[in-house]
Coordinates of C-alpha atoms in Angstrom, one line a residue:
X186 CA 32.0 52.8 2.8
X187 CA 31.9 52.6 6.6
X188 CA 31.0 56.3 7.0
X189 CA 28.2 55.9 4.4
X190 CA 26.8 52.8 6.1
X191 CA 26.7 54.5 9.5
X192 CA 24.9 57.5 8.0
X193 CA 22.3 55.2 6.4
X194 CA 21.8 53.2 9.6
X195 CA 21.4 56.4 11.6
X196 CA 18.8 57.7 9.1
X197 CA 16.9 54.4 9.5
X198 CA 16.9 54.8 13.3
X199 CA 19.1 51.7 13.8
X200 CA 21.7 53.6 15.8
X201 CA 22.7 57.0 17.0
X202 CA 26.3 58.2 16.3
X203 CA 28.1 60.4 18.8
X204 CA 28.8 64.0 18.1
X205 CA 32.5 63.4 18.9
X206 CA 34.5 62.5 15.9
X207 CA 37.6 60.5 15.2
X208 CA 39.4 62.9 12.9
X209 CA 42.2 60.5 12.2
X210 CA 39.9 58.7 9.8
X211 CA 39.0 60.2 6.5
X212 CA 36.2 60.9 6.4
X213 CA 35.9 61.5 10.1
X214 CA 33.9 58.7 12.0
X215 CA 31.9 58.9 15.2
X216 CA 33.8 57.8 18.2
X217 CA 30.8 55.9 19.7
X218 CA 27.6 54.4 18.4
X219 CA 24.5 53.9 20.6
X220 CA 22.0 51.1 19.7
X221 CA 18.3 51.6 20.6
X222 CA 17.0 49.7 23.6
X223 CA 15.7 46.3 22.5
X224 CA 12.0 45.6 22.5
X225 CA 11.0 43.7 25.6
X226 CA 10.8 39.9 24.9
X227 CA 7.3 38.6 25.6
X228 CA 7.2 36.1 28.4
X229 CA 6.1 32.5 27.8
X230 CA 2.9 33.2 29.8
X231 CA 2.1 36.2 27.7
X232 CA 2.6 34.2 24.5
X233 CA 0.4 31.4 25.8
X234 CA -2.4 33.8 26.7
X235 CA -2.4 35.2 23.2
X236 CA -3.0 31.9 21.5
X237 CA -6.6 30.7 20.7
X238 CA -6.1 27.2 22.1
X239 CA -8.1 24.2 21.1
X240 CA -10.2 22.7 24.0
X241 CA -7.6 19.8 24.4
X242 CA -4.9 22.4 25.1
X243 CA -7.0 24.8 27.3
X244 CA -4.5 24.0 30.1
X245 CA -1.6 25.8 28.3
X246 CA -2.2 29.4 29.4
X247 CA -2.1 28.4 33.1
X248 CA 0.8 26.0 32.8
X249 CA 4.4 27.0 33.6
X250 CA 5.9 26.7 30.1
X251 CA 9.0 28.0 28.4
X252 CA 8.8 30.0 25.2
X253 CA 10.0 27.0 23.3
X254 CA 7.3 24.8 24.8
X255 CA 4.7 27.4 23.8
X256 CA 5.9 27.2 20.2
X257 CA 5.8 23.4 20.2
X258 CA 2.2 23.4 21.7
X259 CA 1.2 25.8 18.9
X260 CA 2.3 23.2 16.4
X261 CA 0.2 20.6 18.2
X262 CA -2.7 23.2 18.3
X263 CA -2.5 23.6 14.5
X264 CA -2.4 19.9 14.0
X265 CA -5.4 19.3 16.2
X266 CA -7.3 22.0 14.3
X267 CA -6.5 20.6 10.9
X268 CA -6.4 16.9 11.6
X269 CA -8.3 16.5 14.9
X270 CA -11.1 14.5 13.3
X271 CA -9.0 11.9 11.6
X272 CA -8.9 8.5 13.1
X273 CA -5.5 7.4 11.8
X274 CA -3.0 6.1 14.4
X275 CA 0.6 6.0 13.4
X276 CA 4.0 5.3 15.2
X277 CA 5.5 8.0 17.3
X278 CA 8.2 9.2 15.0
X279 CA 5.9 9.4 12.0
X280 CA 3.5 11.6 14.0
X281 CA 6.4 13.7 15.2
X282 CA 7.6 14.3 11.7
X283 CA 4.0 15.3 10.6
X284 CA 3.4 17.7 13.5
X285 CA 6.9 19.2 14.0
X286 CA 8.8 18.5 10.9
X287 CA 11.3 16.5 13.0
X288 CA 11.0 12.8 13.7
X289 CA 12.6 12.9 17.2
X290 CA 10.9 16.0 18.6
X291 CA 8.2 13.9 20.4
X292 CA 11.0 11.7 21.9
X293 CA 12.5 14.9 23.5
X294 CA 9.1 16.1 24.7
X295 CA 7.9 12.9 26.4
X296 CA 9.9 13.3 29.6
X297 CA 8.9 16.9 30.0
X298 CA 6.0 18.5 31.9
X299 CA 3.9 19.0 28.7
X300 CA 3.1 15.3 28.8
X301 CA 1.1 13.8 31.6
X302 CA -2.5 13.4 32.9
X303 CA -4.6 16.3 31.7
X304 CA -1.9 17.5 29.3
X305 CA -0.5 15.9 26.1
X306 CA -0.8 12.2 25.8
X307 CA 0.0 9.6 23.1
X308 CA -3.7 8.9 22.8
X309 CA -4.5 12.6 22.1
X310 CA -1.9 12.6 19.3
X311 CA -3.2 9.2 18.1
X312 CA 0.3 7.7 18.2
X313 CA 2.2 4.9 20.0
X314 CA 5.8 3.8 20.5
X315 CA 6.5 1.2 17.9
X316 CA 8.3 -1.9 19.2
X317 CA 11.7 -2.3 17.4
X318 CA 11.9 -5.7 15.6
X319 CA 13.9 -8.5 17.2
X320 CA 15.7 -10.5 14.5
X321 CA 15.3 -14.1 15.3
X322 CA 15.6 -17.5 13.7
X323 CA 13.6 -20.6 14.4
X324 CA 15.7 -23.6 15.6
X325 CA 13.1 -26.0 17.0
X326 CA 9.8 -26.3 18.9
X327 CA 11.1 -25.5 22.3
X328 CA 9.7 -22.7 24.5
X329 CA 13.0 -20.8 25.1
X330 CA 14.2 -17.8 23.2
X331 CA 18.0 -17.4 23.3
X332 CA 19.0 -13.8 22.8
X333 CA 22.6 -13.3 21.8
X334 CA 24.3 -9.9 22.3
X335 CA 26.9 -10.1 19.5
X336 CA 26.3 -10.9 15.8
X337 CA 29.3 -13.2 15.5
X338 CA 28.3 -15.2 18.5
X339 CA 24.7 -15.4 17.2
X340 CA 26.0 -17.0 14.0
X341 CA 28.1 -19.5 15.9
X342 CA 25.4 -20.5 18.3
X343 CA 22.8 -20.8 15.5
X344 CA 25.1 -23.3 13.7
X345 CA 26.0 -25.2 16.9
X346 CA 22.4 -25.5 18.1
X347 CA 21.0 -26.2 14.6
X348 CA 21.4 -30.0 14.9
X349 CA 20.1 -30.3 18.5
X350 CA 18.5 -27.1 19.8
X351 CA 17.1 -28.8 22.9
X352 CA 14.6 -26.4 24.6
X353 CA 15.7 -23.5 22.4
X354 CA 12.9 -22.8 20.0
X355 CA 14.3 -19.6 18.6
X356 CA 17.6 -17.7 18.7
X357 CA 17.6 -13.9 18.4
X358 CA 20.3 -11.2 17.8
X359 CA 19.9 -8.6 20.5
X360 CA 22.1 -6.1 18.7
X361 CA 23.7 -4.9 21.9
X362 CA 21.8 -2.2 23.7
X363 CA 19.0 -2.3 21.1
X364 CA 17.6 -5.3 23.0
X365 CA 16.5 -3.0 25.8
X366 CA 13.7 -1.8 23.5
X367 CA 13.3 -4.7 21.1
X368 CA 12.5 -7.1 24.0
X369 CA 8.9 -5.8 23.7
X370 CA 8.7 -7.7 20.4
X371 CA 9.2 -11.1 22.2
X372 CA 5.4 -11.1 22.7
X373 CA 5.0 -11.5 18.9
X374 CA 6.9 -14.8 18.9
X375 CA 4.4 -17.7 19.3
X376 CA 5.2 -20.5 21.8
X377 CA 7.9 -18.6 23.6
X378 CA 7.5 -18.7 27.4
X379 CA 11.1 -18.0 28.6
X380 CA 14.0 -15.8 27.5
X381 CA 17.6 -16.4 28.2
X382 CA 20.5 -14.1 27.4
X383 CA 24.0 -14.7 26.2
X384 CA 26.2 -11.6 26.4
X385 CA 29.6 -10.2 27.4
X386 CA 30.4 -10.3 31.1
X387 CA 31.0 -6.6 31.5
X388 CA 28.9 -3.6 32.6
X389 CA 26.8 -3.4 29.4
X390 CA 26.5 -7.2 29.2
X391 CA 24.8 -7.0 32.7
X392 CA 22.9 -3.8 32.3
X393 CA 21.2 -4.8 29.0
X394 CA 19.4 -8.0 30.2
X395 CA 18.6 -6.4 33.5
X396 CA 16.9 -3.4 31.8
X397 CA 15.2 -5.8 29.3
X398 CA 13.9 -7.9 32.2
X399 CA 12.5 -4.8 33.9
X400 CA 10.6 -4.0 30.8

């Protein structure tokens, strides 16, 4: 079977067997096989120059891109061609799924050089980063939002403060590190003018509110 396969591959030009034979095998087999030299791999620049880019992506041929980035931009190019006149605006991961077939592809691309002034933008893709919801419960009319890191502590404080919430108008579950993103939803809570945080006194318990405060 091996001898027959090597003969077939040689006839197809997939390899060249040596003339020297291993006669200990029956039938005799070539002692060495030589594979043809591989076709040169096109560079990213060559690939980019070969694409008929949309005007919005006219910068691509002169940009320093990887082969993978050229492929991703081609997907954007096709989307702009087919959907460029639509006026729908959808959240980032829905657009990513539509354009690339993977909901997190745009998340991976945002920090790279394909995004920036004069290149890809969220406006060009008619998308935006959706703010994760912040689960909260109204306790009173006060202006303070109390964010609690852990769910068990949230339940306890909600019950303790239920009878006399003082300045706490709402209590929210921060869900650990999720609060670093869901803090942007505080703007959707009417009457809230201050946020206080109740969390563990450890590295994460300090990092989470510090990051949220920066946002």
